[in-house]
Amino acid sequence: MDEWKYENAPQLRDLFSRFAKSDWRKLTRWSIKASEVRLLLAIKESHGSCSDAGGMTVSDLSKLLQVTSPTVTQMINNLIKNDYVIRSIHPGDRRVAEITLTDKGEQIAQEAGELFTQLFNGLIDHLGKEQSDQLIALLEQVFQYFEQVGKEQL
């Protein structure tokens, strides 16, 4: 019957497992976790789109990174300890804490942004424009599929 159409399932499972275990997205040269680098990038890239062009709130960052507020708070506390971000009280609403980058955090976010751009430009060079476009379309479909399956199973 149609058994042949599923013959790639073990190979797909293996590839997804290899991606999950790979170090390419975990390694950082700044002695902080990759998730913390992503948080610094999110603050840098969202600067100006925040309310009152101030810092970002934990809630803003949680929504943007699609992680829980306690997870963001834990990352922020570590970044504050290492002088990468500052937590300050919003001048118009003392209940709101804003997170902004320090010069040190801005430097890391700048370097990380450039590094990620180089990394993905290199991937495009490696694959070529046509295959890169195909990869993007396929990964979008994969993402949508897994989002849908996740919603149906909850």
N, CA and C of each residue as an Amber inpcrd file, in Angstrom:
protein
   462
   0.8290000  -1.1980000   0.0000000   0.0000000   0.0000000   0.0000000
   0.8660000   1.2510000   0.0000000   0.6230000   2.1200000   0.9790000
   1.3590000   3.3850000   1.0500000   2.4880000   3.3360000   2.0750000
   2.9380000   2.1480000   2.4290000   3.9940000   2.0220000   3.4330000
   5.2620000   2.7450000   3.0160000   5.5550000   2.7750000   1.7350000
   6.7680000   3.4250000   1.2410000   6.7840000   4.9190000   1.5260000
   5.6040000   5.5360000   1.6500000   5.5880000   6.9810000   1.8720000
   6.0850000   7.3470000   3.2730000   6.1110000   6.3670000   4.1840000
   6.5700000   6.6190000   5.5490000   7.9830000   6.0940000   5.8130000
   8.6480000   5.6290000   4.7680000   9.9700000   5.0430000   4.9670000
  10.9930000   6.0510000   5.4970000  10.7570000   7.3550000   5.3160000
  11.6860000   8.3920000   5.7890000  11.4440000   8.8120000   7.2370000
  10.3930000   8.2900000   7.8530000  10.0620000   8.6960000   9.2260000
  11.2280000   8.4760000  10.1920000  11.8940000   7.3230000  10.1840000
  13.0390000   7.1640000  11.1060000  14.1710000   8.1590000  10.8220000
  14.4120000   8.4510000   9.5540000  15.4650000   9.4030000   9.2060000
  15.0980000  10.8130000   9.6860000  13.8370000  11.2040000   9.5260000
  13.3800000  12.5160000  10.0240000  13.5210000  12.5840000  11.5430000
  13.0990000  11.5270000  12.2230000  13.2070000  11.4870000  13.6820000
  14.6710000  11.6290000  14.1030000  15.5620000  10.9210000  13.4010000
  16.9880000  10.9900000  13.7080000  17.5360000  12.4020000  13.4870000
  17.1560000  13.0260000  12.3710000  17.6410000  14.3830000  12.0860000
  17.1520000  15.3950000  13.1150000  15.8700000  15.3020000  13.5000000
  15.3500000  16.2150000  14.5230000  16.0620000  15.9920000  15.8460000
  16.3540000  14.7420000  16.1630000  17.0860000  14.4350000  17.3840000
  18.4920000  15.0200000  17.3320000  19.1460000  14.8890000  16.1850000
  20.4950000  15.4510000  16.0300000  20.4870000  16.9660000  16.1620000
  19.4740000  17.6240000  15.5980000  19.3630000  19.0860000  15.7580000
  19.1970000  19.4520000  17.2270000  18.3430000  18.7090000  17.9210000
  18.0880000  19.0030000  19.3310000  19.3490000  18.8490000  20.1770000
  20.1920000  17.8820000  19.8200000  21.4060000  17.6170000  20.5950000
  22.6100000  18.4290000  20.1400000  22.5040000  19.0570000  18.9870000
  23.6740000  19.7500000  18.4380000  24.0510000  20.9660000  19.2700000
  25.3250000  21.2910000  19.2450000  25.8430000  22.4020000  20.0360000
  25.8450000  23.7290000  19.3000000  25.5010000  23.7560000  18.0130000
  25.6210000  24.9930000  17.2420000  24.7980000  26.1230000  17.8370000
  23.6760000  25.8070000  18.4980000  22.8270000  26.8630000  19.0360000
  23.0430000  27.0750000  20.5320000  23.9080000  26.2740000  21.1430000
  24.1420000  26.3650000  22.5740000  25.4480000  27.0580000  22.9190000
  26.3930000  27.0000000  22.0150000  27.7120000  27.5540000  22.2960000
  27.6820000  29.0750000  22.2720000  28.3570000  29.6890000  23.2190000
  28.5430000  31.1310000  23.1620000  29.9840000  31.4370000  23.5250000
  30.4620000  32.5180000  22.9940000  31.8340000  32.9290000  23.2980000
  31.8890000  33.9320000  24.4390000  30.7330000  34.2140000  25.0300000
  30.6610000  35.2680000  26.0410000  30.4660000  34.7400000  27.4530000
  30.5840000  33.4490000  27.6520000  30.4530000  32.8220000  28.9770000
  29.0640000  33.0060000  29.5830000  28.0560000  33.1450000  28.7310000
  26.6730000  33.1250000  29.1970000  25.9100000  32.1460000  28.3040000
  24.7540000  31.7240000  28.7820000  23.9590000  30.7440000  28.0480000
  23.4270000  31.3340000  26.7450000  23.1980000  30.4570000  25.7740000
  22.6400000  30.8870000  24.4890000  21.2740000  31.5460000  24.6780000
  20.4890000  31.0400000  25.6160000  19.1730000  31.6370000  25.8740000
  19.3210000  33.0720000  26.3820000  20.3750000  33.3340000  27.1410000
  20.6150000  34.6880000  27.6460000  21.0820000  35.6090000  26.5190000
  21.8530000  35.0720000  25.5820000  22.2580000  35.8570000  24.4120000
  21.0160000  36.2170000  23.5950000  20.0960000  35.2450000  23.4250000
  18.8510000  35.5240000  22.6980000  18.0400000  36.6060000  23.4000000
  18.0490000  36.5920000  24.7330000  17.3370000  37.6210000  25.4830000
  17.9610000  38.9930000  25.2460000  19.2870000  39.0760000  25.2720000
  19.9690000  40.3440000  24.9810000  19.6220000  40.8280000  23.5760000
  19.6170000  39.9110000  22.6190000  19.2550000  40.2710000  21.2410000
  17.8210000  40.7700000  21.1570000  16.9280000  40.1130000  21.8810000
  15.5170000  40.5200000  21.8670000  15.3580000  41.9370000  22.4120000
  16.0790000  42.2510000  23.4670000  16.0180000  43.6080000  24.0350000
  16.5620000  44.6110000  23.0300000  17.7060000  44.2920000  22.4320000
  18.3300000  45.2010000  21.4670000  17.4300000  45.4280000  20.2490000
  16.9010000  44.3440000  19.6870000  16.1070000  44.4440000  18.4730000
  14.7460000  45.0670000  18.7130000  14.2450000  44.9880000  19.9390000
  12.9350000  45.5630000  20.2430000  13.0270000  46.9850000  20.7730000
  14.2400000  47.4690000  21.0020000  14.4000000  48.8280000  21.5150000
  13.7680000  49.8060000  20.5350000  12.9280000  50.6570000  21.0500000
  12.2450000  51.6120000  20.1890000  10.8200000  51.1710000  19.9000000
  10.5730000  49.8430000  19.9200000   9.2050000  49.3810000  19.7280000
   8.5130000  49.1850000  21.0750000   9.2560000  49.3960000  22.1500000
   8.6910000  49.2620000  23.4860000   7.8550000  50.4870000  23.8130000
   6.9850000  50.3150000  24.7960000   6.1760000  51.4490000  25.2220000
   7.0780000  52.5620000  25.7360000   6.8220000  53.7540000  25.3210000
   7.5890000  54.9420000  25.7210000   9.0590000  54.8490000  25.3330000
   9.4100000  53.9330000  24.4320000  10.7880000  53.7220000  23.9730000
  11.7410000  53.4990000  25.1430000  11.1910000  53.0070000  26.2830000
  12.0330000  52.6790000  27.4250000  12.5040000  51.2530000  27.3120000
  12.7340000  50.6260000  28.4690000  13.1450000  49.2360000  28.4550000
  11.9580000  48.3180000  28.2200000  12.2470000  47.0490000  28.2060000
  11.1990000  46.0390000  28.0270000  10.8250000  45.4740000  29.3860000
   9.5960000  45.0160000  29.4950000   9.1620000  44.3730000  30.7260000
   9.3950000  42.8690000  30.6220000   9.3430000  42.2030000  31.7640000
   9.4630000  40.7490000  31.7800000   8.3470000  40.1410000  30.9380000
   7.1620000  40.6980000  31.0430000   6.0220000  40.2060000  30.2730000
   6.2590000  40.3510000  28.7690000   6.7940000  41.5150000  28.3580000
   7.1310000  41.7340000  26.9360000   8.1020000  40.6640000  26.4500000
   9.1480000  40.4430000  27.2260000  10.1880000  39.4910000  26.8430000
   9.6590000  38.0560000  26.8420000   8.8190000  37.7400000  27.8030000
   8.2240000  36.4120000  27.8820000   7.4070000  36.1120000  26.6230000
   6.5990000  37.0650000  26.2150000   5.7870000  36.8880000  25.0010000
   6.6640000  36.7890000  23.7620000   7.6520000  37.6450000  23.6700000
   8.5270000  37.6800000  22.5050000   9.3320000  36.3900000  22.3460000
   9.8650000  35.8930000  23.4550000  10.6990000  34.6860000  23.4170000
   9.8870000  33.3980000  23.5600000   8.6090000  33.5470000  23.8620000
   7.7060000  32.4100000  24.0410000   8.1780000  31.4640000  25.1350000
   8.5300000  32.0620000  26.2660000   8.8860000  31.3050000  27.4670000
   8.1360000  31.9320000  28.6370000   8.1220000  31.2470000  29.7660000
   7.3800000  31.7520000  30.9150000   8.0820000  32.9520000  31.5540000
   7.3040000  33.7500000  32.2610000   7.8800000  34.8990000  32.9730000
   8.9200000  34.4870000  34.0080000   8.7050000  33.4030000  34.7800000
   9.7520000  32.9900000  35.7180000  11.0730000  32.6280000  35.0190000
  10.9720000  32.0490000  33.8210000  12.1850000  31.7160000  33.0600000
  12.9200000  32.9940000  32.6830000  12.1810000  33.9960000  32.2060000
  12.7850000  35.2780000  31.8340000  13.3830000  35.9490000  33.0620000
  12.6760000  35.9250000  34.1800000  13.1720000  36.5370000  35.4210000
  14.4930000  35.9060000  35.8490000  14.5880000  34.5840000  35.7480000
  15.8280000  33.8940000  36.1130000  16.9790000  34.3340000  35.2020000
  16.7220000  34.4160000  33.8990000  17.7670000  34.8600000  32.9720000
  18.1710000  36.2960000  33.2800000  17.1870000  37.1600000  33.5110000
  17.4690000  38.5710000  33.7970000  18.3080000  38.7070000  35.0580000
  17.9730000  37.9400000  36.0920000  18.7490000  38.0130000  37.3390000
  20.2140000  37.6590000  37.1010000  20.4620000  36.6490000  36.2830000
  21.8450000  36.2750000  35.9640000  22.5170000  37.3740000  35.1420000
  21.7960000  37.9560000  34.1980000  22.3640000  39.0230000  33.3630000
  22.6350000  40.2920000  34.1770000  21.7930000  40.5750000  35.1600000
  22.0320000  41.7220000  36.0530000  23.2960000  41.4810000  36.8670000
  23.4270000  40.2650000  37.3940000  24.5930000  39.9010000  38.2080000
  25.8920000  40.0830000  37.4260000  25.8350000  39.8390000  36.1150000
  27.0220000  39.9650000  35.2700000  27.1050000  41.3090000  34.5490000
  26.2480000  42.2520000  34.9340000  26.2800000  43.6230000  34.4070000
  25.9940000  43.7170000  32.8990000  25.0340000  42.8840000  32.4210000
  24.6320000  42.9530000  31.0140000  23.3300000  43.7210000  30.8280000
  22.4940000  43.7360000  31.8740000  21.2320000  44.4760000  31.8260000
  21.0110000  45.1850000  33.1480000  20.0970000  46.1530000  33.0900000
  19.6950000  46.9100000  34.2820000  18.1830000  46.7880000  34.4210000
  17.7250000  46.5880000  35.6500000  16.2920000  46.6060000  35.9470000
  15.9940000  47.9350000  36.6320000  15.0620000  48.6850000  36.0740000
  14.6980000  49.9710000  36.6750000  13.1760000  50.1010000  36.7240000
  12.7300000  50.9890000  37.5700000  11.2960000  51.2270000  37.7350000
  10.8190000  52.1950000  36.6570000   9.6900000  51.8570000  36.0300000
   9.0900000  52.7160000  35.0050000   8.6800000  54.0330000  35.6610000
   9.0710000  55.1750000  35.0720000   8.7610000  56.4660000  35.6950000
   7.2630000  56.7720000  35.7940000   6.4850000  56.2260000  34.8850000
   5.0470000  56.5090000  34.9010000   4.2210000  55.5180000  35.6920000
   4.7860000  54.3440000  35.9770000   4.0600000  53.3040000  36.6980000
   5.0560000  52.5140000  37.5360000   5.0940000  52.8190000  38.8230000
   6.0940000  52.2280000  39.7080000   5.9320000  50.7220000  39.8830000
   4.8060000  50.1570000  39.4260000   4.6020000  48.7100000  39.5140000
   5.3570000  47.9700000  38.4140000   5.7940000  48.6930000  37.3980000
   6.4060000  48.0900000  36.2220000   7.9300000  48.2280000  36.2710000
   8.6240000  47.1120000  36.0980000  10.0860000  47.1310000  36.0110000
  10.4800000  47.0310000  34.5440000  11.4130000  47.8760000  34.1400000
  11.9040000  47.8710000  32.7650000  13.3140000  47.2900000  32.7260000
  13.5760000  46.5420000  31.6750000  14.8830000  45.9250000  31.4990000
  15.5670000  46.6040000  30.3130000  16.7700000  47.1160000  30.5360000
  17.5370000  47.7570000  29.4650000  18.9520000  47.1870000  29.4570000
  19.5880000  47.2860000  28.3140000  20.9530000  46.7960000  28.1650000
  21.9540000  47.7830000  28.7470000  23.0140000  47.2440000  29.3410000
  24.1650000  48.0740000  29.7070000  25.0400000  48.1630000  28.4570000
  26.1050000  48.9370000  28.5310000  27.0430000  48.9980000  27.4020000
  27.6170000  47.6140000  27.1120000  27.9170000  46.8820000  28.1710000
  28.4590000  45.5230000  28.0350000  27.4390000  44.5990000  27.3530000
  26.1780000  44.6980000  27.7460000  25.1190000  43.9070000  27.1320000
  24.8660000  44.3030000  25.6890000  24.9390000  45.6030000  25.4220000
  24.7730000  46.1150000  24.0570000  25.8700000  45.5640000  23.1490000
  27.0910000  45.5030000  23.6580000  28.2210000  44.9880000  22.8830000
  28.0160000  43.5200000  22.5180000  27.5840000  42.7270000  23.4940000
  27.3450000  41.3020000  23.2290000  26.2110000  41.1370000  22.2250000
  25.1320000  41.8900000  22.4010000  23.9950000  41.7940000  21.4760000
  24.4230000  42.1720000  20.0580000  25.2510000  43.1980000  19.9380000
  25.7550000  43.6160000  18.6270000  26.5850000  42.5020000  17.9920000
  27.5250000  41.9560000  18.7620000  28.3880000  40.8820000  18.2610000
  27.5730000  39.6440000  17.8960000  26.6110000  39.2880000  18.7400000
  25.7850000  38.1060000  18.4860000  24.9410000  38.2930000  17.2310000
  24.3780000  39.4770000  17.0570000  23.5940000  39.7530000  15.8580000
  24.4320000  39.6070000  14.5950000  25.6350000  40.1310000  14.6480000
  26.5450000  40.0140000  13.4990000  26.9390000  38.5530000  13.2600000
  27.1900000  37.8240000  14.3390000  27.5660000  36.4170000  14.2330000
  26.4380000  35.5910000  13.6150000  25.2050000  35.8070000  14.0740000
  24.0630000  35.0740000  13.5300000  23.8450000  35.4210000  12.0610000
  24.0230000  36.6830000  11.7100000  23.8890000  37.0840000  10.3050000
  24.9200000  36.3540000   9.4580000  26.1720000  36.3260000   9.9200000
  27.2290000  35.6150000   9.1900000  26.9250000  34.1240000   9.0750000
  26.4360000  33.5370000  10.1650000  26.1290000  32.1160000  10.1820000
  25.0720000  31.7720000   9.1320000  23.9960000  32.5350000   9.0910000
  22.9150000  32.2190000   8.1580000  23.2400000  32.6710000   6.7360000
  24.0380000  33.7120000   6.5850000  24.5290000  34.0520000   5.2410000
  25.4010000  32.9160000   4.7030000  26.2090000  32.3230000   5.5830000
  27.0380000  31.1870000   5.1940000  26.1910000  29.9850000   4.7970000
  25.0960000  29.7740000   5.5120000  24.2040000  28.6770000   5.1560000
  23.5940000  28.9030000   3.7720000  23.1950000  30.1500000   3.4910000
  22.6550000  30.4820000   2.1680000  23.7130000  30.2770000   1.0930000
  24.9490000  30.6920000   1.3660000  26.0420000  30.4530000   0.4170000
  26.2350000  28.9550000   0.1880000  26.1420000  28.1800000   1.2510000
  26.3430000  26.7310000   1.1750000  25.2270000  26.0490000   0.3660000
  23.9900000  26.4430000   0.6220000  22.8520000  25.8070000  -0.0370000
  22.5240000  26.4170000  -1.3980000  22.7920000  27.7010000  -1.5320000
  22.3450000  28.4260000  -2.7160000  20.9880000  29.0540000  -2.4460000
  20.6480000  30.0700000  -3.2450000  19.4060000  30.8180000  -3.0360000
  18.1680000  29.9290000  -3.1840000  18.1380000  29.1300000  -4.2300000
  16.9400000  28.3160000  -4.4970000  16.6780000  27.3080000  -3.3790000
  17.7150000  26.5910000  -2.9690000  17.5230000  25.6180000  -1.8910000
  17.2500000  26.2990000  -0.5560000  17.8140000  27.4840000  -0.3460000
  17.5320000  28.2420000   0.8760000  16.0630000  28.6240000   0.9260000
  15.5240000  29.0790000  -0.2080000  14.0990000  29.4200000  -0.2740000
  13.2360000  28.1840000  -0.0120000  13.6440000  27.0520000  -0.5580000
  12.9050000  25.8050000  -0.3340000  12.9690000  25.4030000   1.1390000
  14.1590000  25.5340000   1.7320000  14.3200000  25.1950000   3.1430000
  13.4240000  26.0650000   4.0120000  13.3820000  27.3430000   3.7280000
  12.5270000  28.2620000   4.4890000  11.0720000  27.8320000   4.3840000
  10.6160000  27.5490000   3.1670000   9.2230000  27.1410000   2.9650000
   8.9250000  25.8300000   3.6950000   9.8450000  24.8800000   3.6050000
   9.6400000  23.5980000   4.2710000   9.6460000  23.7420000   5.7940000
  10.5790000  24.5180000   6.3230000  10.6380000  24.7020000   7.7740000
   9.3920000  25.4300000   8.2920000   8.8730000  26.3700000   7.5190000
   7.6070000  27.0410000   7.8900000   6.4850000  26.0120000   7.9780000
   6.4170000  25.1230000   7.0000000   5.3900000  24.0790000   7.0030000
   5.5680000  23.1360000   8.1930000   6.8090000  22.7650000   8.4840000
   7.0980000  21.8880000   9.6200000   6.6690000  22.5690000  10.9140000
   7.0250000  23.8280000  11.0640000   6.6660000  24.5830000  12.2660000
   5.1530000  24.6400000  12.4240000   4.4400000  24.9700000  11.3510000
   2.9760000  25.0410000  11.3990000   2.3760000  23.6820000  11.7520000
   2.9190000  22.6190000  11.1750000   2.4250000  21.2700000  11.4620000
   2.5720000  20.9610000  12.9520000   3.7720000  21.1760000  13.5120000
   3.9930000  20.8350000  14.9080000   3.2010000  21.7470000  15.8430000
   2.9940000  22.9870000  15.4680000   2.1350000  23.8670000  16.2730000
   0.7090000  23.3400000  16.2910000   0.2050000  22.9380000  15.1360000
  -1.1540000  22.4180000  15.0320000  -1.3010000  21.1150000  15.8220000
  -0.3440000  20.2020000  15.6690000  -0.3950000  18.9310000  16.3860000
  -0.3660000  19.1980000  17.8970000   0.4820000  20.1480000  18.3170000
   0.5730000  20.4880000  19.7330000  -0.7340000  21.0250000  20.2710000
  -1.4240000  21.8540000  19.5120000  -2.7100000  22.4110000  19.9480000
  -3.7750000  21.3360000  20.0330000  -3.7470000  20.4030000  19.0960000
  -4.7620000  19.3320000  19.0810000  -4.5470000  18.3470000  20.2280000
  -3.3160000  18.1820000  20.6680000  -3.0250000  17.2050000  21.7230000
  -3.2220000  17.7720000  23.1180000  -3.3500000  19.0750000  23.2360000
  -3.5240000  19.6840000  24.5680000  -4.9440000  19.6910000  25.0280000
